[in-house]
PDB file of C-alpha atoms in Angstrom:
ATOM      1  CA  UNK A  68     -10.398  -0.796  -5.477  1.00 50.00           C
ATOM      2  CA  UNK A  69      -7.538  -0.310  -7.918  1.00 57.00           C
ATOM      3  CA  UNK A  70      -5.279   1.453  -5.442  1.00 58.00           C
ATOM      4  CA  UNK A  71      -4.857  -1.497  -3.024  1.00 58.00           C
ATOM      5  CA  UNK A  72      -4.404  -3.955  -5.887  1.00 59.00           C
ATOM      6  CA  UNK A  73      -1.905  -1.712  -7.656  1.00 64.00           C
ATOM      7  CA  UNK A  74      -0.058  -1.169  -4.400  1.00 59.00           C
ATOM      8  CA  UNK A  75       0.195  -4.869  -3.651  1.00 61.00           C
ATOM      9  CA  UNK A  76       1.264  -5.638  -7.227  1.00 66.00           C
ATOM     10  CA  UNK A  77       4.048  -3.051  -7.044  1.00 67.00           C
ATOM     11  CA  UNK A  78       5.299  -4.573  -3.785  1.00 64.00           C
ATOM     12  CA  UNK A  79       5.218  -8.041  -5.308  1.00 66.00           C
ATOM     13  CA  UNK A  80       7.217  -6.727  -8.275  1.00 73.00           C
ATOM     14  CA  UNK A  81       9.845  -5.271  -5.937  1.00 72.00           C
ATOM     15  CA  UNK A  82      10.079  -8.562  -4.073  1.00 72.00           C
ATOM     16  CA  UNK A  83      10.275 -10.616  -7.277  1.00 73.00           C
ATOM     17  CA  UNK A  84      12.916  -8.242  -8.636  1.00 79.00           C
ATOM     18  CA  UNK A  85      14.909  -8.688  -5.450  1.00 76.00           C
ATOM     19  CA  UNK A  86      14.744 -12.461  -5.908  1.00 77.00           C
ATOM     20  CA  UNK A  87      16.059 -12.153  -9.449  1.00 79.00           C
ATOM     21  CA  UNK A  88      18.729  -9.634  -8.560  1.00 83.00           C
ATOM     22  CA  UNK A  89      20.057 -11.854  -5.751  1.00 79.00           C
ATOM     23  CA  UNK A  90      19.732 -14.939  -7.995  1.00 83.00           C
ATOM     24  CA  UNK A  91      17.553 -16.755  -5.478  1.00 79.00           C
ATOM     25  CA  UNK A  92      15.911 -19.715  -7.221  1.00 78.00           C
ATOM     26  CA  UNK A  93      12.246 -20.493  -6.758  1.00 77.00           C
ATOM     27  CA  UNK A  94      11.571 -23.235  -4.257  1.00 80.00           C
ATOM     28  CA  UNK A  95       8.469 -24.417  -2.360  1.00 80.00           C
ATOM     29  CA  UNK A  96       8.840 -21.792   0.375  1.00 76.00           C
ATOM     30  CA  UNK A  97       9.670 -18.640  -1.533  1.00 78.00           C
ATOM     31  CA  UNK A  98       7.066 -19.248  -4.246  1.00 79.00           C
ATOM     32  CA  UNK A  99       4.494 -18.343  -1.583  1.00 82.00           C
ATOM     33  CA  UNK A 100       6.260 -15.093  -0.691  1.00 82.00           C
ATOM     34  CA  UNK A 101       4.554 -12.968  -3.389  1.00 80.00           C
ATOM     35  CA  UNK A 102       1.157 -14.180  -2.171  1.00 82.00           C
ATOM     36  CA  UNK A 103       2.085 -13.267   1.388  1.00 85.00           C
ATOM     37  CA  UNK A 104       3.220  -9.812   0.272  1.00 83.00           C
ATOM     38  CA  UNK A 105       0.012  -9.368  -1.744  1.00 80.00           C
ATOM     39  CA  UNK A 106      -2.121 -10.156   1.306  1.00 83.00           C
ATOM     40  CA  UNK A 107      -0.201  -7.866   3.664  1.00 84.00           C
ATOM     41  CA  UNK A 108      -0.003  -4.988   1.183  1.00 80.00           C
ATOM     42  CA  UNK A 109      -3.663  -5.136   0.185  1.00 79.00           C
ATOM     43  CA  UNK A 110      -4.779  -5.334   3.812  1.00 82.00           C
ATOM     44  CA  UNK A 111      -2.707  -2.347   4.857  1.00 80.00           C
ATOM     45  CA  UNK A 112      -3.731  -0.264   1.834  1.00 78.00           C
ATOM     46  CA  UNK A 113      -7.392  -0.937   2.592  1.00 80.00           C
ATOM     47  CA  UNK A 114      -6.886   0.190   6.204  1.00 82.00           C
ATOM     48  CA  UNK A 115      -5.357   3.496   5.092  1.00 78.00           C
ATOM     49  CA  UNK A 116      -8.114   4.100   2.539  1.00 77.00           C
ATOM     50  CA  UNK A 117     -10.851   3.159   5.036  1.00 81.00           C
ATOM     51  CA  UNK A 118      -9.520   5.746   7.483  1.00 79.00           C
ATOM     52  CA  UNK A 119      -9.312   8.318   4.667  1.00 76.00           C
ATOM     53  CA  UNK A 120     -12.965   7.762   3.775  1.00 78.00           C
ATOM     54  CA  UNK A 121     -13.938   8.050   7.436  1.00 79.00           C
ATOM     55  CA  UNK A 122     -12.140  11.399   7.580  1.00 76.00           C
ATOM     56  CA  UNK A 123     -13.815  12.428   4.315  1.00 73.00           C
ATOM     57  CA  UNK A 124     -17.109  12.750   6.173  1.00 72.00           C
ATOM     58  CA  UNK A 125     -15.604  14.465   9.213  1.00 73.00           C
ATOM     59  CA  UNK A 126     -13.054  16.926   7.785  1.00 68.00           C
ATOM     60  CA  UNK A 127     -12.760  19.358   4.925  1.00 71.00           C
ATOM     61  CA  UNK A 128      -9.617  19.824   2.903  1.00 71.00           C
ATOM     62  CA  UNK A 129      -8.013  17.007   0.963  1.00 71.00           C
ATOM     63  CA  UNK A 130      -4.501  17.333   2.395  1.00 73.00           C
ATOM     64  CA  UNK A 131      -5.834  17.618   5.941  1.00 77.00           C
ATOM     65  CA  UNK A 132      -7.892  14.426   5.546  1.00 77.00           C
ATOM     66  CA  UNK A 133      -4.861  12.553   4.243  1.00 79.00           C
ATOM     67  CA  UNK A 134      -2.601  13.813   7.038  1.00 80.00           C
ATOM     68  CA  UNK A 135      -5.135  12.905   9.729  1.00 81.00           C
ATOM     69  CA  UNK A 136      -5.806   9.483   8.201  1.00 80.00           C
ATOM     70  CA  UNK A 137      -2.096   8.610   8.001  1.00 82.00           C
ATOM     71  CA  UNK A 138      -1.382   9.987  11.470  1.00 85.00           C
ATOM     72  CA  UNK A 139      -4.179   7.870  12.971  1.00 86.00           C
ATOM     73  CA  UNK A 140      -3.553   4.583  11.173  1.00 86.00           C
ATOM     74  CA  UNK A 141       0.168   4.980  10.403  1.00 86.00           C
ATOM     75  CA  UNK A 142       1.537   4.070  13.850  1.00 90.00           C
ATOM     76  CA  UNK A 143      -0.435   0.831  14.020  1.00 88.00           C
ATOM     77  CA  UNK A 144       0.554  -0.130  10.467  1.00 88.00           C
ATOM     78  CA  UNK A 145       4.173   0.696  11.204  1.00 91.00           C
ATOM     79  CA  UNK A 146       4.105  -1.359  14.403  1.00 92.00           C
ATOM     80  CA  UNK A 147       2.384  -4.349  12.796  1.00 90.00           C
ATOM     81  CA  UNK A 148       4.635  -4.226   9.738  1.00 90.00           C
ATOM     82  CA  UNK A 149       7.807  -3.884  11.802  1.00 93.00           C
ATOM     83  CA  UNK A 150       6.889  -6.833  14.005  1.00 94.00           C
ATOM     84  CA  UNK A 151       6.009  -8.949  10.968  1.00 92.00           C
ATOM     85  CA  UNK A 152       9.236  -8.016   9.156  1.00 94.00           C
ATOM     86  CA  UNK A 153      11.382  -8.717  12.233  1.00 95.00           C
ATOM     87  CA  UNK A 154       9.614 -12.037  12.710  1.00 95.00           C
ATOM     88  CA  UNK A 155      10.425 -13.057   9.161  1.00 94.00           C
ATOM     89  CA  UNK A 156      13.989 -11.741   9.445  1.00 95.00           C
ATOM     90  CA  UNK A 157      14.459 -14.016  12.463  1.00 96.00           C
ATOM     91  CA  UNK A 158      14.160 -16.979  10.085  1.00 93.00           C
ATOM     92  CA  UNK A 159      17.604 -15.971   8.782  1.00 91.00           C
ATOM     93  CA  UNK A 160      19.035 -17.763  11.837  1.00 94.00           C
ATOM     94  CA  UNK A 161      18.018 -21.143  10.381  1.00 92.00           C
ATOM     95  CA  UNK A 162      20.698 -23.243   8.737  1.00 91.00           C
ATOM     96  CA  UNK A 163      18.392 -24.333   5.928  1.00 89.00           C
ATOM     97  CA  UNK A 164      18.848 -22.046   2.909  1.00 87.00           C
ATOM     98  CA  UNK A 165      15.232 -22.397   1.822  1.00 87.00           C
ATOM     99  CA  UNK A 166      13.842 -21.142   5.125  1.00 90.00           C
ATOM    100  CA  UNK A 167      16.515 -18.463   5.412  1.00 89.00           C
ATOM    101  CA  UNK A 168      15.719 -17.146   1.913  1.00 87.00           C
ATOM    102  CA  UNK A 169      11.984 -17.192   2.649  1.00 89.00           C
ATOM    103  CA  UNK A 170      12.472 -15.173   5.836  1.00 91.00           C
ATOM    104  CA  UNK A 171      14.705 -12.596   4.201  1.00 88.00           C
ATOM    105  CA  UNK A 172      12.479 -12.189   1.146  1.00 87.00           C
ATOM    106  CA  UNK A 173       9.297 -11.937   3.210  1.00 89.00           C
ATOM    107  CA  UNK A 174      10.926  -9.455   5.590  1.00 91.00           C
ATOM    108  CA  UNK A 175      12.217  -7.223   2.800  1.00 88.00           C
ATOM    109  CA  UNK A 176       8.852  -7.496   1.035  1.00 87.00           C
ATOM    110  CA  UNK A 177       7.029  -6.268   4.128  1.00 90.00           C
ATOM    111  CA  UNK A 178       9.512  -3.408   4.573  1.00 90.00           C
ATOM    112  CA  UNK A 179       8.899  -2.417   0.927  1.00 86.00           C
ATOM    113  CA  UNK A 180       5.169  -2.621   1.587  1.00 86.00           C
ATOM    114  CA  UNK A 181       5.490  -0.287   4.584  1.00 88.00           C
ATOM    115  CA  UNK A 182       7.480   2.244   2.596  1.00 87.00           C
ATOM    116  CA  UNK A 183       4.987   2.268  -0.250  1.00 83.00           C
ATOM    117  CA  UNK A 184       1.862   2.355   1.878  1.00 82.00           C
ATOM    118  CA  UNK A 185       3.028   5.222   4.072  1.00 84.00           C
ATOM    119  CA  UNK A 186       4.314   7.348   1.173  1.00 84.00           C
ATOM    120  CA  UNK A 187       2.849   6.377  -2.196  1.00 81.00           C
ATOM    121  CA  UNK A 188      -0.720   5.543  -1.135  1.00 77.00           C
ATOM    122  CA  UNK A 189      -1.344   8.963   0.510  1.00 79.00           C
ATOM    123  CA  UNK A 190       0.302  10.757  -2.429  1.00 80.00           C
ATOM    124  CA  UNK A 191      -1.802   8.879  -4.975  1.00 78.00           C
ATOM    125  CA  UNK A 192      -4.932   9.512  -2.913  1.00 74.00           C
ATOM    126  CA  UNK A 193      -4.188  13.252  -3.010  1.00 75.00           C
ATOM    127  CA  UNK A 194      -3.585  13.207  -6.766  1.00 79.00           C
ATOM    128  CA  UNK A 195      -6.694  11.146  -7.482  1.00 74.00           C
ATOM    129  CA  UNK A 196      -8.820  13.411  -5.283  1.00 65.00           C
ATOM    130  CA  UNK A 197      -7.524  16.477  -7.095  1.00 57.00           C
ATOM    131  CA  UNK A 198      -8.282  14.913 -10.487  1.00 55.00           C
ATOM    132  CA  UNK A 199     -11.790  13.936  -9.380  1.00 55.00           C
ATOM    133  CA  UNK A 200     -12.466  17.478  -8.107  1.00 55.00           C
ATOM    134  CA  UNK A 201     -11.219  18.974 -11.375  1.00 54.00           C
ATOM    135  CA  UNK A 202     -13.440  16.644 -13.407  1.00 54.00           C
ATOM    136  CA  UNK A 203     -16.519  17.457 -11.344  1.00 56.00           C
ATOM    137  CA  UNK A 204     -15.840  21.213 -11.692  1.00 54.00           C
ATOM    138  CA  UNK A 205     -15.439  20.837 -15.454  1.00 53.00           C
ATOM    139  CA  UNK A 206     -18.662  18.807 -15.644  1.00 54.00           C
ATOM    140  CA  UNK A 207     -20.551  21.463 -13.682  1.00 52.00           C
ATOM    141  CA  UNK A 208     -19.261  24.144 -16.050  1.00 52.00           C
ATOM    142  CA  UNK A 209     -20.322  22.135 -19.089  1.00 49.00           C
ATOM    143  CA  UNK A 210     -23.705  21.280 -17.570  1.00 51.00           C
ATOM    144  CA  UNK A 211     -24.251  24.919 -16.613  1.00 53.00           C
ATOM    145  CA  UNK A 212     -23.406  26.208 -20.080  1.00 52.00           C
ATOM    146  CA  UNK A 213     -25.713  23.703 -21.807  1.00 51.00           C
ATOM    147  CA  UNK A 214     -28.847  24.796 -19.975  1.00 53.00           C
ATOM    148  CA  UNK A 215     -31.414  26.802 -21.806  1.00 53.00           C
ATOM    149  CA  UNK A 216     -32.060  30.305 -20.464  1.00 52.00           C
TER     150      UNK A 216
END
């Protein structure tokens, strides 16, 4: 639950930082860009995590599950994200600055989303799985030592 939301928030922060760095003022079109990025990022993060949990039942080994999940869902996410980013980048051909800025910001936001979801999400999933396994082992040790003989 927190991983997709955190992922989408980080992508929105990158996109908002890009707007500030390029001194692009807020207007009616680009105020919707963070919401668009949030929707795309959350949707893609959920797809990666769904595939991971499907592999959780089928495979053993944390790193193997992550590799299989990313290798199965990664190409479709990369294709969908690339097409979406290129579609938004095509708006740069418009003469209207507002539409051009919206297209560029949305395109760069989706590219940032792709980079994060194909690198950071699997890495965080591995770290969180390792922490959960360590906690459960520690709990079993404590529970085992508290039993009466």
